[in-house]
XYZ file of C-alpha atoms in Angstrom:
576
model
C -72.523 76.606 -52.499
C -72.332 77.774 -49.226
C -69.736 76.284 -46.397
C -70.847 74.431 -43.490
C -70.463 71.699 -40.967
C -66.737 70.315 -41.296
C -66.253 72.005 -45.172
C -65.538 75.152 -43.596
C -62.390 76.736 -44.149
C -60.315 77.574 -41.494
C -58.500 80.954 -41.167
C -55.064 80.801 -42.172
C -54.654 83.866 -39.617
C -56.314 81.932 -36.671
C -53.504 79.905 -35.018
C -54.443 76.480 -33.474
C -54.471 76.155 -30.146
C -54.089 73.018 -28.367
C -56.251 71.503 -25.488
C -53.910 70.743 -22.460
C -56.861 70.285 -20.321
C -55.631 67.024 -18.090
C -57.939 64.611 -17.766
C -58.042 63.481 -13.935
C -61.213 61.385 -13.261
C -64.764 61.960 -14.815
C -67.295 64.452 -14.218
C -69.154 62.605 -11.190
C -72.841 64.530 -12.557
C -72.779 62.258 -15.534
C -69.744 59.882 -15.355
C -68.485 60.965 -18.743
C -64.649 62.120 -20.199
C -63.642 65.288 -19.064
C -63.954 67.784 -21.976
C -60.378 68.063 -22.528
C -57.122 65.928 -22.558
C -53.349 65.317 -23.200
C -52.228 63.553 -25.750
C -50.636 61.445 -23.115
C -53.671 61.236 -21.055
C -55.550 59.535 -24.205
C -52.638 57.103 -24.884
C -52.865 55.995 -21.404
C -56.771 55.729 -22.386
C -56.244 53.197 -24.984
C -53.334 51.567 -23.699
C -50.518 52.616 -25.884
C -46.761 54.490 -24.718
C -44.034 55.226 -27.079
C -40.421 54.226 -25.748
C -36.853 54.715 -27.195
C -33.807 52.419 -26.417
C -30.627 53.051 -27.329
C -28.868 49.297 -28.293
C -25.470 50.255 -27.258
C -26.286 50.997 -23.378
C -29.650 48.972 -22.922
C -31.153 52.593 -21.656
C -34.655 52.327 -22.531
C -36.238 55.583 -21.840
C -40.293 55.743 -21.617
C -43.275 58.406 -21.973
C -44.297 58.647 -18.593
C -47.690 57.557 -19.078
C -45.711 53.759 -19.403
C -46.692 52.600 -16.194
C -50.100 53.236 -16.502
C -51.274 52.165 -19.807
C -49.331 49.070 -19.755
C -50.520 48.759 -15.642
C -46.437 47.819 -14.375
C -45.485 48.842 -10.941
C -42.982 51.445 -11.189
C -40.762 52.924 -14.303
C -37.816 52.160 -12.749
C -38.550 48.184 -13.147
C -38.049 48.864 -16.982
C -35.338 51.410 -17.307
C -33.244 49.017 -19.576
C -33.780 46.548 -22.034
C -33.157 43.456 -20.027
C -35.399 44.841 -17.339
C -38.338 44.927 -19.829
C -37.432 41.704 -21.437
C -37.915 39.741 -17.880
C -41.416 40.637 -18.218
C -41.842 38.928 -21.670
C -43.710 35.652 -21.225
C -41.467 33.273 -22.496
C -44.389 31.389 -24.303
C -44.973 34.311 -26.747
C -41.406 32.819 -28.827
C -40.524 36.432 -29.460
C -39.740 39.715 -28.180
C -38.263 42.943 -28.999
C -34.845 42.417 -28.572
C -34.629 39.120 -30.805
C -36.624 40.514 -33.496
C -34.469 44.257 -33.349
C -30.764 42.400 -32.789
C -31.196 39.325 -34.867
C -32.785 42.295 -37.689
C -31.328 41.312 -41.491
C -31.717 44.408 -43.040
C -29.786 47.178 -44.466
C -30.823 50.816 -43.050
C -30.353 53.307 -45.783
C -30.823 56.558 -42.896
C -34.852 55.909 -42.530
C -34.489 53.161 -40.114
C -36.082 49.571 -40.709
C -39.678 48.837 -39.385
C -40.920 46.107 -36.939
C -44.182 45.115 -36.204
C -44.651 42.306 -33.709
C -47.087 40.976 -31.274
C -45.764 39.489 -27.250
C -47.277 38.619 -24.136
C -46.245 40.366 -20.885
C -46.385 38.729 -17.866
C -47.448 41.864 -15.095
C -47.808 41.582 -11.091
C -50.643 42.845 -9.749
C -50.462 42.686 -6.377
C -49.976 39.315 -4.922
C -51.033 37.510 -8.101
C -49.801 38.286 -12.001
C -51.726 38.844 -15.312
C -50.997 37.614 -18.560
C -51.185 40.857 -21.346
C -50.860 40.584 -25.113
C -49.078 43.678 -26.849
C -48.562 44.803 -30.213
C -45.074 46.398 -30.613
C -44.518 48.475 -33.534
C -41.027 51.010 -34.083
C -37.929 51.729 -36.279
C -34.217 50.932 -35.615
C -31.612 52.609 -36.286
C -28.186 50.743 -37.481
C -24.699 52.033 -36.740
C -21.921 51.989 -39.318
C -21.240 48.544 -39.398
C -24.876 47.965 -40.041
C -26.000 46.536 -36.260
C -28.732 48.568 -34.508
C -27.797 51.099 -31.972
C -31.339 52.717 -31.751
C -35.377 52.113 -31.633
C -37.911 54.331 -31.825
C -41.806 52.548 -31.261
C -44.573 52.003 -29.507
C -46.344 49.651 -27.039
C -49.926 49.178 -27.278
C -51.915 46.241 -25.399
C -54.230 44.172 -27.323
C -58.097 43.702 -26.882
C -58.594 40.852 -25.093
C -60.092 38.871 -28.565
C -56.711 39.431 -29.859
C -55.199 37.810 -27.275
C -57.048 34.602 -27.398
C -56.580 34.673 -31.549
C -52.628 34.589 -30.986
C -51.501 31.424 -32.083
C -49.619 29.002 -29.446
C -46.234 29.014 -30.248
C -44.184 26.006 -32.273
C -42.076 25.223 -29.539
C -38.548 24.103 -30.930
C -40.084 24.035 -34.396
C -36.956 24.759 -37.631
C -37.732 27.530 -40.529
C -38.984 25.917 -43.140
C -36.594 25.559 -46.208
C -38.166 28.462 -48.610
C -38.232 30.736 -45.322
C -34.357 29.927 -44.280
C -32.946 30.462 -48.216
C -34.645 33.847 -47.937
C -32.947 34.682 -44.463
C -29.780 33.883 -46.276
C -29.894 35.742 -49.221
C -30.557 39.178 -46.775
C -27.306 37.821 -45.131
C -25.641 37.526 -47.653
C -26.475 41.513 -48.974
C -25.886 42.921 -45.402
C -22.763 41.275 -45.339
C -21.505 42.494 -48.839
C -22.749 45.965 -47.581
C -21.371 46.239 -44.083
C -18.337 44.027 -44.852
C -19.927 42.089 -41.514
C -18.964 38.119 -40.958
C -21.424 35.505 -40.521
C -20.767 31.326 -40.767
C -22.916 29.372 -42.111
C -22.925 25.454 -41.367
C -24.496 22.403 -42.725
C -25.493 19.359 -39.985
C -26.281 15.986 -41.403
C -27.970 13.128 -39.203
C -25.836 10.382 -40.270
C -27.581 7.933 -38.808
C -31.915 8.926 -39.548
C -31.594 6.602 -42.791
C -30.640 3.341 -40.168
C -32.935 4.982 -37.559
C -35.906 5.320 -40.167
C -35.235 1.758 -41.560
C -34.802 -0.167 -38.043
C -37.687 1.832 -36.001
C -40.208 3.285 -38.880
C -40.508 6.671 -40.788
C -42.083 8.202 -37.328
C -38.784 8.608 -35.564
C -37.802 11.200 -38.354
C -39.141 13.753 -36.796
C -37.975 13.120 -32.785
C -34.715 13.330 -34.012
C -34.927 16.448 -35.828
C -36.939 18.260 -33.045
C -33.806 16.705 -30.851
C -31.308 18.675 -33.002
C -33.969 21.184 -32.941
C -34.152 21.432 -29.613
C -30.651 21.257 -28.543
C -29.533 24.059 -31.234
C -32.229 26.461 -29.495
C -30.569 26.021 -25.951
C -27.241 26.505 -28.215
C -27.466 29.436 -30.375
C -27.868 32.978 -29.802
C -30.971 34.873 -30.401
C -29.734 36.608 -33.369
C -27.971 32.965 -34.846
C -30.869 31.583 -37.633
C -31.445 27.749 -38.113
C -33.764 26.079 -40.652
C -34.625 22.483 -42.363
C -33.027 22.318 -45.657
C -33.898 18.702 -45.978
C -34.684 15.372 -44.805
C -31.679 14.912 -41.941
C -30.168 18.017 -42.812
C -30.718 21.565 -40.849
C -28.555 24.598 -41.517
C -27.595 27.248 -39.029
C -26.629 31.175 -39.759
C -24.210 32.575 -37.280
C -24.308 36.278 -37.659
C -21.302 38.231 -36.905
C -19.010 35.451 -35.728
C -15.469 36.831 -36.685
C -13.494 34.446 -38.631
C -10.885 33.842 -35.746
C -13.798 32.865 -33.539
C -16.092 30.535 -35.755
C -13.810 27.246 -35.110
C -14.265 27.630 -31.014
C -18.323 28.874 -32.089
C -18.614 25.539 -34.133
C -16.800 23.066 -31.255
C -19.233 23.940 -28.884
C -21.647 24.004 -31.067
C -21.237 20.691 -32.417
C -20.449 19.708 -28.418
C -23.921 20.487 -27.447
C -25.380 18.339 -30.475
C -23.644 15.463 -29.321
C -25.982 15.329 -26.221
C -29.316 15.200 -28.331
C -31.182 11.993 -27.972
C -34.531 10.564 -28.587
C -36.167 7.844 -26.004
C -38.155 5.119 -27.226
C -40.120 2.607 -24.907
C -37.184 0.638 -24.794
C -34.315 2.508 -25.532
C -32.747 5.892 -26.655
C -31.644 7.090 -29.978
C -28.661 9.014 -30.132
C -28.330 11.122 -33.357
C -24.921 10.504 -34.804
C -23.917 14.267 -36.951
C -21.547 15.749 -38.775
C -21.219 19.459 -39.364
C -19.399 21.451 -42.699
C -19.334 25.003 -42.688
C -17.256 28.195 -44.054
C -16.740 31.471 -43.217
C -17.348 34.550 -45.171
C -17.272 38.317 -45.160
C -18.053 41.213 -47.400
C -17.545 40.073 -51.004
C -16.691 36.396 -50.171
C -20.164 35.702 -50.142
C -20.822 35.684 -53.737
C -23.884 34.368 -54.206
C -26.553 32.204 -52.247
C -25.440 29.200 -53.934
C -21.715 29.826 -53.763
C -22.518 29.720 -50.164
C -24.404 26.476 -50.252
C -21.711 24.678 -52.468
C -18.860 25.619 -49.841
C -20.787 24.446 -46.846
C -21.584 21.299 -48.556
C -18.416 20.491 -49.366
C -16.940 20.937 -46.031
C -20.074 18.367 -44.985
C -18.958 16.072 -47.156
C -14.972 15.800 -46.037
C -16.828 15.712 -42.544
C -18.980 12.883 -43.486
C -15.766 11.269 -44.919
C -13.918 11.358 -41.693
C -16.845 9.312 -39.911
C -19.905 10.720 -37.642
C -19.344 13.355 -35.441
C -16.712 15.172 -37.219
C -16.577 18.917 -37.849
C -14.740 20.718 -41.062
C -14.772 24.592 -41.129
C -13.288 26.162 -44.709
C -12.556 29.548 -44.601
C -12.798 31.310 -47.769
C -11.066 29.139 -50.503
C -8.753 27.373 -47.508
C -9.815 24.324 -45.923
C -8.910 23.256 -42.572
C -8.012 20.131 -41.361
C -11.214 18.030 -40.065
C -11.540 18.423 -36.164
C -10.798 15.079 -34.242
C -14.280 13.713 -32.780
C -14.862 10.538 -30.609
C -15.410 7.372 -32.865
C -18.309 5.852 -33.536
C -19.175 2.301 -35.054
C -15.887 0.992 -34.148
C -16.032 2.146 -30.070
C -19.144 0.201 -30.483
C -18.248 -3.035 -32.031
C -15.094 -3.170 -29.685
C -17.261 -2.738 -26.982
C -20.407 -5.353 -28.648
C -16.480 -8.008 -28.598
C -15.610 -7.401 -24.998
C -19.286 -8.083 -23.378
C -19.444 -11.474 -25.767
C -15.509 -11.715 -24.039
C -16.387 -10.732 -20.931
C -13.956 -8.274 -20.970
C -16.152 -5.394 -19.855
C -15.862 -5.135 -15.654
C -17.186 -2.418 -13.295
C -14.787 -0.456 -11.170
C -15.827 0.003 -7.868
C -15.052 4.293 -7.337
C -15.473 4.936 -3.370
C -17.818 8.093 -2.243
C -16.676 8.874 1.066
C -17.842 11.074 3.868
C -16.174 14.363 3.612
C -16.743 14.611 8.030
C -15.296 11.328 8.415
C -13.785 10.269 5.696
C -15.076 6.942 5.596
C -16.875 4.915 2.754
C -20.593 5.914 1.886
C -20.857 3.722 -1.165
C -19.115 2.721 -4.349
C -19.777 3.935 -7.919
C -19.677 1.005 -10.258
C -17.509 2.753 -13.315
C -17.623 0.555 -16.333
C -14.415 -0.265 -17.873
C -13.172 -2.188 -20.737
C -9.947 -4.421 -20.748
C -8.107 -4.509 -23.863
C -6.971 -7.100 -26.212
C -3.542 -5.737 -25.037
C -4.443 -5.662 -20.842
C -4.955 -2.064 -20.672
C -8.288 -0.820 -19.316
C -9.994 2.092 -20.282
C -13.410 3.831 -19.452
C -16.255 2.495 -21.515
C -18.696 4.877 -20.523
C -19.019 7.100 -23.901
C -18.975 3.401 -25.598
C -22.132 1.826 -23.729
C -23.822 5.124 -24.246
C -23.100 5.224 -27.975
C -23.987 1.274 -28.255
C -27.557 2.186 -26.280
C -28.258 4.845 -29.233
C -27.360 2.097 -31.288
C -30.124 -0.077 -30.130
C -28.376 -2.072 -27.455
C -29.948 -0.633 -24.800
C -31.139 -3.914 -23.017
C -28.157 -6.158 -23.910
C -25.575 -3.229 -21.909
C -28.352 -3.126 -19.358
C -28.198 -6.950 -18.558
C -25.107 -6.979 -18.400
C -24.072 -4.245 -16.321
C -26.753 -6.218 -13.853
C -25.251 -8.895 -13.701
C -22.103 -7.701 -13.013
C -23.434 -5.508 -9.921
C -25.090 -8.703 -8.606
C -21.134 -9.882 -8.474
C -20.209 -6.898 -6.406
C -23.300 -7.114 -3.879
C -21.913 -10.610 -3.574
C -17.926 -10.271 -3.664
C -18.926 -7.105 -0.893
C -21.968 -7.963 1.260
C -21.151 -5.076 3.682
C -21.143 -2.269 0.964
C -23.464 -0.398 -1.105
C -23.019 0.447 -4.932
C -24.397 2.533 -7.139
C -24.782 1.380 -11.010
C -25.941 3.488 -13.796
C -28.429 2.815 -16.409
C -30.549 3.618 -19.001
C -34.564 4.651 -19.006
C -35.433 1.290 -21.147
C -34.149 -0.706 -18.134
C -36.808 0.490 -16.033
C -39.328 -0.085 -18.668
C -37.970 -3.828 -19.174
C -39.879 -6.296 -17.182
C -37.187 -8.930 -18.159
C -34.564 -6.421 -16.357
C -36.790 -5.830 -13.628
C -37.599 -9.529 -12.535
C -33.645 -10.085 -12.113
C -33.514 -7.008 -10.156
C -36.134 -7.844 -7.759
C -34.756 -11.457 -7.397
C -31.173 -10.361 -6.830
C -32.287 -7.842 -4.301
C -34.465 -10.379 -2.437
C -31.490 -13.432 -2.528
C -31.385 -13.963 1.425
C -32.555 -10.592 2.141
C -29.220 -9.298 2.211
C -29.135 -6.964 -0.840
C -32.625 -5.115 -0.034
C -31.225 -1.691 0.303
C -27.979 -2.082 -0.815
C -28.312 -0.648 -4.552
C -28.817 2.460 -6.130
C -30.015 3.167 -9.325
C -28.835 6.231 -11.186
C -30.224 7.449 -14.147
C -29.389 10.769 -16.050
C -29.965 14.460 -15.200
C -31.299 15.018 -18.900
C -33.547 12.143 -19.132
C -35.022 13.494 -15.943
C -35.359 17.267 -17.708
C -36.932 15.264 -20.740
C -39.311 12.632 -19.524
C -39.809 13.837 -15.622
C -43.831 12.888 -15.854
C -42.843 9.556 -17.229
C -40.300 8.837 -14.246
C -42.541 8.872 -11.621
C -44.095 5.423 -12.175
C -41.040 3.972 -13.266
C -39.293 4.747 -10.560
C -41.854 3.940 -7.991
C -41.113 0.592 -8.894
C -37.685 0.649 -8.138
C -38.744 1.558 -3.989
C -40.761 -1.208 -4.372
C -38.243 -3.636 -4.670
C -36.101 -1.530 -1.836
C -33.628 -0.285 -4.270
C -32.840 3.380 -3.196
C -32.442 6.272 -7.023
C -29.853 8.609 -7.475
C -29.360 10.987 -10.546
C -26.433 11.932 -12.495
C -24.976 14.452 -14.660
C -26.705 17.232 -12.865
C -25.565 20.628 -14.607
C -26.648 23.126 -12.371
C -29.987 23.876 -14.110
C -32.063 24.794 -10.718
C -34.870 26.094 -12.896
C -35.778 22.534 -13.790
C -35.117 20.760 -10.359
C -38.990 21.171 -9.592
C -39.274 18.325 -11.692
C -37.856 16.205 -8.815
C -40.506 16.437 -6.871
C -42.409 12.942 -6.972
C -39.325 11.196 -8.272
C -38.187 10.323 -4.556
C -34.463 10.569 -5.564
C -32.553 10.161 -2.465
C -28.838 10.988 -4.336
C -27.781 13.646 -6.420
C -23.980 13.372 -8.361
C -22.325 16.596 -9.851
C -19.134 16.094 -11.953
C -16.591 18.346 -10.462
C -15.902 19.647 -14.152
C -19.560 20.898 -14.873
C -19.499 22.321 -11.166
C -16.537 24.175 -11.834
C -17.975 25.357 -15.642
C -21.247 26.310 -15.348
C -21.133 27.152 -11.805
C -17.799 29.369 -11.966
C -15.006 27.544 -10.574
C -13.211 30.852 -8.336
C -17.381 31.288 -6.688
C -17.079 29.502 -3.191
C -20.446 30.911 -2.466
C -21.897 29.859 -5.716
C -21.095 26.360 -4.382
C -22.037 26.435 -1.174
C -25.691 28.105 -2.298
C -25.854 24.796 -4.398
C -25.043 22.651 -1.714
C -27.366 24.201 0.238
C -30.375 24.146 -2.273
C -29.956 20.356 -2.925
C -29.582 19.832 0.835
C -33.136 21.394 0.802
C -34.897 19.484 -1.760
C -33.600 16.621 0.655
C -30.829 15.276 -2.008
C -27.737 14.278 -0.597
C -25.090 15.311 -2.980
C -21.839 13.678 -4.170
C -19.207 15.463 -6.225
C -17.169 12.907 -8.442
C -13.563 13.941 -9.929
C -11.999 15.931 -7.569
C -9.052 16.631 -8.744
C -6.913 17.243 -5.591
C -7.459 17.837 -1.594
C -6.779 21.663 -1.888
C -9.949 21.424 -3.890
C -11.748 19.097 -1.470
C -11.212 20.968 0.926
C -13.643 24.147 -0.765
C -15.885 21.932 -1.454
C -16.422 20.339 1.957
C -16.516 23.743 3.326
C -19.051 24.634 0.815
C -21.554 22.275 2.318
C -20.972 19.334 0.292
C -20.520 15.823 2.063
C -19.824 13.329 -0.130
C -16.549 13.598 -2.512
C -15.142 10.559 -4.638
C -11.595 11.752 -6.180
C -10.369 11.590 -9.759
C -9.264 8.034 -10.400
C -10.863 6.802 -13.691
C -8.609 4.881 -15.543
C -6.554 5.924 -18.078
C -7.051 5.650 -21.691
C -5.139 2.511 -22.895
C-alpha cells in the first residue's frame, strides 16, 4: 500500500529542524498567526509559564514569557516565593506554598506531584482582576525528607472554569476518614526521615451542658469557634480535623520534642479566647488538650498514636477544663497548671449574692497634663478572708456560663454608685454584647443616665476588640442605641490587628484601650516607631487611645512621646 498524508516515513538521515520564527503581531492582510513561533511565544498564547523555586532561598526563577501569559506588571514583583504568594487571593483557601511545604509524602528521587487550582488577584492599571490558575509541578525533598525544590507550571483557566470553582469552606475541619489518612502518611514519613511531629487531642468539655441547656444547634458554633481560632493558630503545614462530636485533633509537623510543650501553651492559649455569641449571651468553650510526641520509630502504628494522645486527654480532663498534658514517648509529664473553672465561678456566683464583688475605680490621665480623663471601673472580688483580687477572668468565665445578664446587672448597678459617690467624674464600665441586646438592662441605663440630668454623658461603655472583629455588622444598631441615651462607647482589648479596624467605621466608638502587654507583644516592645505609627493611625480613625498597665514612668515616658495621650499605670490588685 502506498504511503501518504501523515503515514509517511520520515528519513532517519533528514535531521529536524525547528521553527524559531517569533511570532510578533499578525499578518495585518488577513489578521491570522504568523506562520511560525517559539515554543515560548505559544505558551504565552495559551496562557501557561513554567517556573522553578528553590524552598531553601524562596528564589523563584520564571520563563520569561511569565509576565505576559499570566498579564503581571513586571518579573521582578515575583522573584521569590512570598512575592508570588501576595498575589494569591486569599479566598481561593490554597496556594502553592501550603500545598508544597505542608506535602506528606516520601520522595523516592522522582519528586512528588501537585496539581492544584488558585485565584490570583492582578493590577491592571488603576483597578485589579480576579484570575483562576491551574498549578501543576514536582518537588523535590532534601535528606530529611522536607522540600527544597519545585519544578511546574502556571496556566490560567478559561473563564467557565473559573466560575465552576467551588467557594471555599471557610474555617471548615477535615473530616474524620480524611484526617486518619493524613496521619497514617505522617506517621510513614516520620519512620522514614526520622522527622518529629505532635499530635494532640482537644475535647470541648463543656458542648454536652452547652447542647443540653441551649439545643443541639450550638454544636456546631462551637466547633467552627475552635475551628476558627486553630486556623489563626497553626501553621500552614500543621493539619487539624474532626475526630468526633467535641473532639478535633491537630498534626504538628516537625515540632522538635524540646519545643512541642511551648508549641502546645500557646496553642492551647489561643483556644482559650474562642467563644460563641448568642442573642443574649456568649458561650465560652471550656477544653482540654492531651498530646505526645513522637519521632522515627516511636510512631508505631496509627492507633498506637491515637491511644497515647488519648490518654494524655484523659489525665487532662482529670485535672479539670482547660488543662494541657503532653507525654513524650512512654514518659508523661506533669499536667500544665490552667486557670480554674467551675469553682472561680461559683466563688464569684457567692460574692454577687454577698455583695462582695466592688468596682475599682483605675484613673486614665492626660499624659500633657497629667490630670484625670476618666476612671476605669476594674471589677474586684473581696475575699472571705479581706483580700481582694481581680475578678475579671471570673465574670468572663461565669458569662460563658450563662450568666451573662445577672454579671451585667450587677456591674450596673454598681456604676450607678460611682456616678453618684463622684458626680464630677466620668467612668468607664465594661460589658458584655447581651447587655446591649437586653431591654431590661437598657431601661436602667437610660433611667440612671437621665436621674437629674447629671449623668448624660458621663459613662462609657466598653465592649471587646474581638466581639467587634466577630459581630461588627451586628454592632452598629446596638450601639446606636447607646448615643441615644448620651452614653459615649469605647473598645477594649485591641491587639493591633489594623487589617480589621475598617470594621469601626459606623460603630461611632469615641475610645480605644490597648493593654500595655499586647502593645509591647504583638507590636514589638524595643519599636518606638511601631508605636508611634499606631498612635498615629488610631488618632486618624478619630479614636482617642488609652494604654492601661504601664508598668513604670521610664516606659510612660515612650509612650507619650509616641503620640499616645492617655496612660493609666499598673495598679490592679493583687491576687489574694
Amino acid at each position: 500500500m502506498p504511503e501518504k498524508g501523515i503515514l509517511k516515513k520520515l528519513d532517519p538521515a533528514e535531521a529536524y529542524v525547528p521553527d524559531l520564527t517569533p511570532v510578533v503581531r499578525a499578518h495585518a492582510e488577513d489578521d491570522g498567526p504568523a506562520p511560525g513561533a517559539t515554543a515560548q511565544a505559544i505558551l504565552t498564547e495559551i496562557g501557561e509559564t513554567v517556573y522553578e523555586w528553590d524552598l531553601l532561598s524562596d528564589r523563584l526563577r520564571w520563563a520569561s514569557n511569565a509576565a505576559s501569559a499570566l498579564g503581571i506588571a513586571a518579573l521582578k514583583d515575583i522573584v521569590t516565593g512570598a512575592a508570588f504568594e501576595k498575589l494569591v487571593d486569599p479566598d481561593s483557601l490554597t496556594n502553592r506554598t501550603q500545598t508544597v511545604r505542608s506535602a506528606i509524602a516520601i520522595d523516592y528521587g522522582e519528586g512528588v506531584p501537585y496539581d492544584i487550582t488558585y485565584a490570583l488577584l492582578c493590577k491592571d492599571g488603576s483597578a485589579s482582576r480576579r484570575i483562576w490558575v491551574r498549578d501543576r509541578g514536582r518537588w523535590y525533598a532534601g535528606r530529611s525528607g522536607e522540600p527544597v525544590l519545585a519544578r511546574g507550571a502556571v496556566r490560567m483557566q478559561p473563564r467557565q472554569d473559573a466560575e465552576g470553582v467551588p467557594a471555599p469552606p471557610g474555617c471548615a475541619l477535615r473530616d474524620r476518614a480524611n484526617f486518619l489518612r493524613l496521619l497514617e502518611d505522617t506517621i510513614v514519613v516520620s519512620r522514614h526521615y526520622e522527622v518529629p511531629f505532635v499530635l494532640a487531642l482537644v475535647s470541648i468539655d463543656n458542648i454536652k451542658l452547652a447542647s443540653e441547656t441551649y439545643g443541639p444547634q450550638v454544636i456546631d458554633p462551637m466547633l467552627n469557634a475552635i475551628a476558627l481560632t486553630l486556623s489563626q493558630t497553626v501553621r500552614d503545614t500543621d493539619i487539624t480535623g474532626k475526630l468526633g462530636d467535641g473532639e478535633i485533633a491537630i498534626i504538628l509537623n516537625r515540632v522538635a520534642p524540646g519545643e512541642a510543650e511551648t508549641a502546645l501553651q500557646r496553642l492551647t492559649e489561643s483556644l482559650k479566647t474562642a467563644s460563641v455569641p448568642l442573642r443574649d449571651r456568649v458561650i465560652l468553650p471550656v477544653v482540654s488538650v492531651g498530646a505526645v510526641s513522637l519521632a522515627g520509630d516511636e510512631a508505631d502504628s496509627l492507633r498506637q498514636c491515637l491511644d497515647s494522645a488519648r490518654r494524655a486527654l484523659a489525665r487532662a480532663q482529670e485535672a479539670g477544663g482547660g488543662h494541657l498534658v503532653l507525654d513524650r514517648s512512654d514518659t508523661a509529664l506533669a499536667p500544665i497548671p490552667a486557670q480554674r473553672g467551675g469553682e472561680e465561678v461559683e466563688e464569684l456566683l457567692v460574692a454577687l449574692r454577698e455583695g462582695r464583688v466592688r468596682l475599682l475605680p483605675q484613673p486614665v490621665r492626660s499624659a500633657a497634663s497629667g490630670e484625670t480623663t476618666f476612671f476605669c471601673l476594674e471589677p474586684i472580688l473581696i475575699g472571705e478572708d479581706g483580700k481582694a483580687k481581680s475578678a475579671a477572668t471570673a465574670l468572663m468565665r461565669a458569662e460563658g456560663l450563662g450568666f451573662a445578664q445577672l454579671v451585667d446587672m450587677r456591674l450596673l448597678h454598681l456604676a450607678h454608685e460611682a456616678l453618684a459617690a463622684s458626680p464630677q467624674d466620668r467612668f468607664f464600665l465594661n460589658g458584655s454584647l447581651g447587655a446591649l441586646s437586653s431591654d431590661v438592662w437598657l431601661a436602667n441605663l437610660s433611667r440612671i443616665l437621665g436621674e437629674d440630668g447629671n449623668n448624660a454623658g458621663r459613662l462609657i461603655f466598653g465592649f471587646p476588640f474581638a466581639a467587634l472583629v466577630r459581630d461588627g455588622e451586628e454592632l452598629h444598631g446596638l450601639l446606636a442605641r447607646l448615643g441615644e441615651l448620651g452614653c459615649a462607647v469605647g473598645i477594649t482589648g485591641f491587639d493591633g490587628r489594623f487589617w480589621e479596624l475598617g470594621r469601626m467605621h459606623g460603630v461611632n466608638a469615641n475610645y480605644v484601650g490597648i493593654a500595655f502587654s499586647a502593645l509591647a507583644n504583638r507590636l514589638r516592645a524595643g519599636d518606638d516607631e511601631t508605636w508611634k505609627l499606631t498612635a498615629d493611625y488610631l488618632a486618624a480613625l478619630g479614636l482617642t487611645a488609652f494604654v492601661t498597665g504601664v508598668p513604670d514612668k521610664a516606659t510612660a515616658e515612650r509612650l507619650v512621646a509616641a503620640g499616645f495621650d492617655l496612660l493609666a499605670n499598673a495598679s490592679s490588685p493583687q491576687e489574694g
